[in-house]
CSV table of C-alpha atoms in Angstrom, one decimal:
chain,number,residue,atom,x,y,z
A,1,GLU,CA,57.5,-4.5,-16.0
A,2,THR,CA,55.1,-1.5,-15.6
A,3,GLY,CA,51.5,-2.3,-14.9
A,4,VAL,CA,48.4,-0.6,-16.2
A,5,THR,CA,48.3,3.1,-15.1
A,6,GLN,CA,45.4,5.5,-15.4
A,7,SER,CA,45.1,9.2,-15.0
A,8,PRO,CA,43.7,11.2,-13.4
A,9,THR,CA,42.8,9.2,-10.2
A,10,HIS,CA,39.9,11.4,-9.4
A,11,LEU,CA,37.9,14.0,-11.4
A,12,ILE,CA,34.9,16.2,-10.7
A,13,LYS,CA,32.9,17.6,-13.7
A,14,THR,CA,29.5,19.2,-14.1
A,15,ARG,CA,26.6,18.1,-16.3
A,16,GLY,CA,27.1,18.8,-20.0
A,17,GLN,CA,30.9,18.9,-19.8
A,18,GLN,CA,33.3,16.7,-21.6
A,19,VAL,CA,36.0,14.5,-20.0
A,20,THR,CA,39.0,12.5,-21.3
A,21,LEU,CA,40.4,9.7,-19.3
A,22,ARG,CA,43.8,8.1,-20.0
A,23,CYS,CA,45.3,4.7,-19.8
A,24,SER,CA,48.7,3.3,-20.3
A,25,SER,CA,48.7,-0.5,-21.0
A,26,GLN,CA,51.0,-3.0,-19.5
A,27,SER,CA,54.2,-3.4,-21.6
A,28,GLY,CA,53.6,-5.7,-24.6
A,29,HIS,CA,49.8,-5.6,-24.4
A,30,ASN,CA,48.1,-4.6,-27.6
A,31,THR,CA,44.5,-4.9,-26.5
A,32,VAL,CA,42.8,-2.5,-24.1
A,33,SER,CA,39.3,-2.5,-22.8
A,34,TRP,CA,37.3,0.1,-20.8
A,35,TYR,CA,34.8,-0.6,-18.2
A,36,GLN,CA,32.4,1.5,-16.1
A,37,GLN,CA,31.8,0.4,-12.6
A,38,ALA,CA,28.9,2.1,-10.8
A,39,LEU,CA,28.6,1.9,-7.0
A,40,GLY,CA,27.6,-1.6,-5.9
A,41,GLN,CA,27.9,-3.1,-9.3
A,42,GLY,CA,30.4,-5.0,-11.3
A,43,PRO,CA,32.4,-3.5,-14.2
A,44,GLN,CA,30.4,-3.0,-17.3
A,45,PHE,CA,32.1,-3.3,-20.7
A,46,ILE,CA,32.2,-0.1,-22.7
A,47,PHE,CA,34.5,-1.0,-25.6
A,48,GLN,CA,37.7,-2.7,-26.6
A,49,TYR,CA,40.6,-1.6,-28.9
A,50,TYR,CA,43.0,-3.9,-30.6
A,51,ARG,CA,45.9,-2.5,-32.5
A,52,GLU,CA,44.3,0.9,-32.7
A,53,GLU,CA,40.9,-0.4,-34.0
A,54,GLU,CA,37.7,-0.6,-32.1
A,55,ASN,CA,37.1,-4.3,-31.5
A,56,GLY,CA,33.7,-4.6,-29.8
A,57,ARG,CA,31.4,-2.2,-28.0
A,58,GLY,CA,29.0,-2.6,-25.1
A,59,ASN,CA,25.6,-1.0,-24.6
A,60,PHE,CA,26.8,2.5,-24.2
A,61,PRO,CA,25.7,5.6,-26.3
A,62,PRO,CA,27.9,7.2,-28.9
A,63,ARG,CA,28.9,10.0,-26.6
A,64,PHE,CA,31.3,7.4,-25.1
A,65,SER,CA,34.2,7.2,-27.6
A,66,GLY,CA,37.8,6.1,-27.5
A,67,LEU,CA,41.1,6.0,-29.1
A,68,GLN,CA,44.1,3.7,-29.0
A,69,PHE,CA,47.5,5.1,-30.0
A,70,PRO,CA,50.5,3.3,-31.7
A,71,ASN,CA,52.1,2.8,-28.3
A,72,TYR,CA,48.9,1.0,-27.3
A,73,SER,CA,47.9,3.6,-24.7
A,74,SER,CA,44.3,4.7,-24.8
A,75,GLU,CA,41.8,7.4,-24.1
A,76,LEU,CA,38.1,7.3,-23.1
A,77,ASN,CA,36.2,10.4,-24.0
A,78,VAL,CA,32.7,11.1,-22.7
A,79,ASN,CA,30.7,14.1,-24.1
A,80,ALA,CA,27.7,15.8,-22.6
A,81,LEU,CA,28.2,14.3,-19.2
A,82,GLU,CA,25.2,13.2,-17.3
A,83,LEU,CA,24.8,12.6,-13.5
A,84,ASP,CA,24.6,8.8,-14.1
A,85,ASP,CA,28.0,8.9,-15.6
A,86,SER,CA,29.4,9.2,-12.1
A,87,ALA,CA,31.4,6.0,-11.6
A,88,LEU,CA,34.8,4.3,-11.4
A,89,TYR,CA,36.2,3.9,-14.9
A,90,LEU,CA,38.6,1.0,-15.3
A,91,CYS,CA,41.0,0.3,-18.1
A,92,ALA,CA,42.3,-3.2,-18.6
A,93,SER,CA,44.9,-4.5,-21.0
A,94,SER,CA,45.6,-8.0,-22.3
A,95,PRO,CA,48.5,-9.4,-24.3
A,96,GLU,CA,46.8,-10.6,-27.4
A,97,TRP,CA,43.5,-10.9,-29.1
A,98,ASP,CA,43.2,-14.6,-28.4
A,99,ARG,CA,40.3,-16.3,-26.9
A,100,GLU,CA,42.5,-18.4,-24.8
A,101,GLN,CA,44.1,-15.4,-23.2
A,102,GLU,CA,41.2,-13.5,-21.9
A,103,THR,CA,43.0,-12.6,-18.7
A,104,GLN,CA,43.0,-8.9,-18.3
A,105,TYR,CA,45.2,-6.6,-16.2
A,106,PHE,CA,43.4,-3.7,-14.7
A,107,GLY,CA,44.5,-0.3,-13.7
A,108,PRO,CA,43.4,1.3,-10.5
A,109,GLY,CA,40.7,3.3,-12.2
A,110,THR,CA,39.6,6.9,-12.4
A,111,ARG,CA,36.7,7.9,-10.2
A,112,LEU,CA,34.5,10.5,-12.0
A,113,LEU,CA,31.9,12.5,-10.2
A,114,VAL,CA,29.4,14.5,-12.2
A,115,LEU,CA,27.6,17.3,-10.4
B,1,ASP,CA,19.2,-8.3,-18.1
B,2,GLN,CA,21.9,-9.7,-15.8
B,3,GLN,CA,23.7,-12.5,-17.6
B,4,VAL,CA,26.1,-13.1,-14.7
B,5,LYS,CA,24.7,-13.1,-11.2
B,6,GLN,CA,26.3,-13.2,-7.8
B,7,ASN,CA,23.4,-13.4,-5.5
B,8,SER,CA,25.3,-13.1,-2.2
B,9,PRO,CA,26.5,-9.5,-1.7
B,10,SER,CA,28.6,-10.5,1.2
B,11,LEU,CA,30.1,-13.6,3.0
B,12,SER,CA,31.8,-13.8,6.4
B,13,VAL,CA,34.1,-16.8,7.1
B,14,GLN,CA,36.4,-17.7,10.0
B,15,GLU,CA,40.1,-17.9,9.3
B,16,GLY,CA,41.2,-21.4,8.3
B,17,ARG,CA,37.7,-22.4,7.1
B,18,ILE,CA,36.5,-22.8,3.6
B,19,SER,CA,35.0,-19.8,1.6
B,20,ILE,CA,32.6,-20.7,-1.1
B,21,LEU,CA,31.6,-18.0,-3.5
B,22,ASN,CA,28.8,-18.7,-6.0
B,23,CYS,CA,28.0,-17.4,-9.4
B,24,ASP,CA,25.1,-18.2,-11.9
B,25,TYR,CA,24.9,-17.3,-15.6
B,26,THR,CA,22.1,-17.4,-18.1
B,27,ASN,CA,23.8,-17.6,-21.5
B,28,SER,CA,25.0,-21.0,-22.6
B,29,MET,CA,27.2,-19.3,-25.2
B,30,PHE,CA,29.7,-18.4,-22.5
B,31,ASP,CA,32.8,-20.5,-22.9
B,32,TYR,CA,35.3,-19.0,-20.5
B,33,PHE,CA,34.8,-18.1,-16.9
B,34,LEU,CA,37.0,-16.0,-14.6
B,35,TRP,CA,37.3,-14.8,-11.0
B,36,TYR,CA,38.8,-11.5,-10.1
B,37,LYS,CA,39.6,-10.1,-6.7
B,38,LYS,CA,39.4,-6.4,-5.9
B,39,TYR,CA,40.9,-4.6,-2.9
B,40,PRO,CA,39.8,-1.0,-2.2
B,41,ALA,CA,41.4,1.7,-4.3
B,42,GLU,CA,42.9,-1.0,-6.7
B,43,GLY,CA,41.7,-2.4,-9.9
B,44,PRO,CA,40.4,-6.0,-10.1
B,45,THR,CA,43.2,-8.7,-10.1
B,46,PHE,CA,42.8,-11.9,-12.1
B,47,LEU,CA,42.6,-14.9,-9.7
B,48,ILE,CA,41.7,-18.0,-11.6
B,49,SER,CA,39.8,-19.1,-14.7
B,50,ILE,CA,38.1,-22.1,-16.2
B,51,SER,CA,37.3,-23.1,-19.8
B,52,SER,CA,33.8,-24.5,-20.5
B,53,ILE,CA,35.3,-27.8,-21.5
B,54,LYS,CA,36.5,-28.4,-17.9
B,55,ASP,CA,34.6,-28.8,-14.7
B,56,LYS,CA,37.4,-28.0,-12.2
B,57,ASN,CA,40.5,-25.9,-12.1
B,58,GLU,CA,42.8,-25.7,-9.1
B,59,ASP,CA,45.5,-23.2,-8.2
B,60,GLY,CA,46.9,-23.5,-4.7
B,61,ARG,CA,44.2,-22.6,-2.2
B,62,PHE,CA,41.8,-21.6,-5.0
B,63,THR,CA,39.6,-24.0,-6.9
B,64,VAL,CA,36.9,-23.1,-9.4
B,65,PHE,CA,34.1,-25.6,-10.2
B,66,LEU,CA,31.9,-25.3,-13.2
B,67,ASN,CA,28.5,-27.0,-13.6
B,68,LYS,CA,27.4,-26.3,-17.1
B,69,SER,CA,24.0,-28.1,-16.8
B,70,ALA,CA,23.1,-25.8,-13.9
B,71,LYS,CA,24.9,-22.8,-15.4
B,72,HIS,CA,26.7,-22.4,-12.1
B,73,LEU,CA,30.2,-21.9,-11.0
B,74,SER,CA,31.8,-21.6,-7.6
B,75,LEU,CA,35.1,-20.5,-6.2
B,76,HIS,CA,36.4,-22.3,-3.2
B,77,ILE,CA,39.2,-20.8,-1.0
B,78,VAL,CA,40.7,-23.2,1.5
B,79,PRO,CA,42.0,-22.4,4.0
B,80,SER,CA,40.7,-18.8,4.1
B,81,GLN,CA,43.1,-16.2,5.3
B,82,PRO,CA,42.5,-12.6,6.5
B,83,GLY,CA,44.3,-11.3,3.4
B,84,ASP,CA,41.6,-12.9,1.3
B,85,SER,CA,39.1,-10.3,2.5
B,86,ALA,CA,38.2,-8.4,-0.7
B,87,VAL,CA,35.4,-8.2,-3.3
B,88,TYR,CA,35.3,-11.1,-5.6
B,89,PHE,CA,33.9,-10.8,-9.1
B,90,CYS,CA,32.8,-13.6,-11.3
B,91,ALA,CA,33.1,-12.9,-15.0
B,92,ALA,CA,32.1,-14.8,-18.2
B,93,SER,CA,33.1,-14.3,-21.9
B,94,SER,CA,32.6,-15.8,-25.3
B,95,SER,CA,33.6,-15.1,-28.9
B,96,SER,CA,30.4,-13.0,-29.3
B,97,PHE,CA,30.4,-11.2,-25.9
B,98,LYS,CA,33.1,-9.4,-24.3
B,99,THR,CA,33.7,-10.1,-20.6
B,100,ILE,CA,30.6,-9.7,-18.5
B,101,PHE,CA,31.0,-9.3,-14.8
B,102,GLY,CA,28.7,-10.1,-11.9
B,103,ALA,CA,28.0,-7.5,-9.2
B,104,GLY,CA,30.6,-9.0,-6.8
B,105,THR,CA,30.6,-10.7,-3.4
B,106,ARG,CA,32.4,-9.0,-0.5
B,107,LEU,CA,34.3,-11.7,1.5
B,108,PHE,CA,35.2,-11.0,5.1
B,109,VAL,CA,37.7,-13.5,6.7
B,110,LYS,CA,37.7,-13.1,10.4
B,111,ALA,CA,40.9,-13.8,12.4
């Protein structure tokens, strides 16, 4: 069973640019969530996708957008990058949209640096 | 507004002793609480969880206690092992909120 994978592992961008981060869910998982983890903080929820539909969004501006594909892989897109977007971006998948199965399986993350 | 707080940034414990990691929350709507462990260069790994209808859940060396009246939960690790050295995140969720994480506590277990 393959775990959650993310690409790239590291990325450097400049202010104003756009970035796309990718995530492959664990096999059989149809729910994927994205988190931003700034240095010294816990992961902050960005949004969640369930069966290709957005299923909840955290307190992030519209320039953070996402997609989930039929194979349940996912992308996080960030437009007009700002310095404060520098962080570790984590993707997590879970097997079903079920309140009793909130356990999430995290990927290793993509570390983004905005200069 | 931090709804989930881990007030101790770090904790150091001797091998074989008990590690107690604490977490406080402010929103009584949370109904599910989780602990995740994170090693450097890896994503968080689920450790143990507890539903709000329970006050204790145990899994091997790990026990989570929930005190709803105090809006407090704790993770006990006994006996602590050097391999337990990691950052531990407390998290809470409800039907209205997605999972909200605390800032984490870095545990050092000394051999």
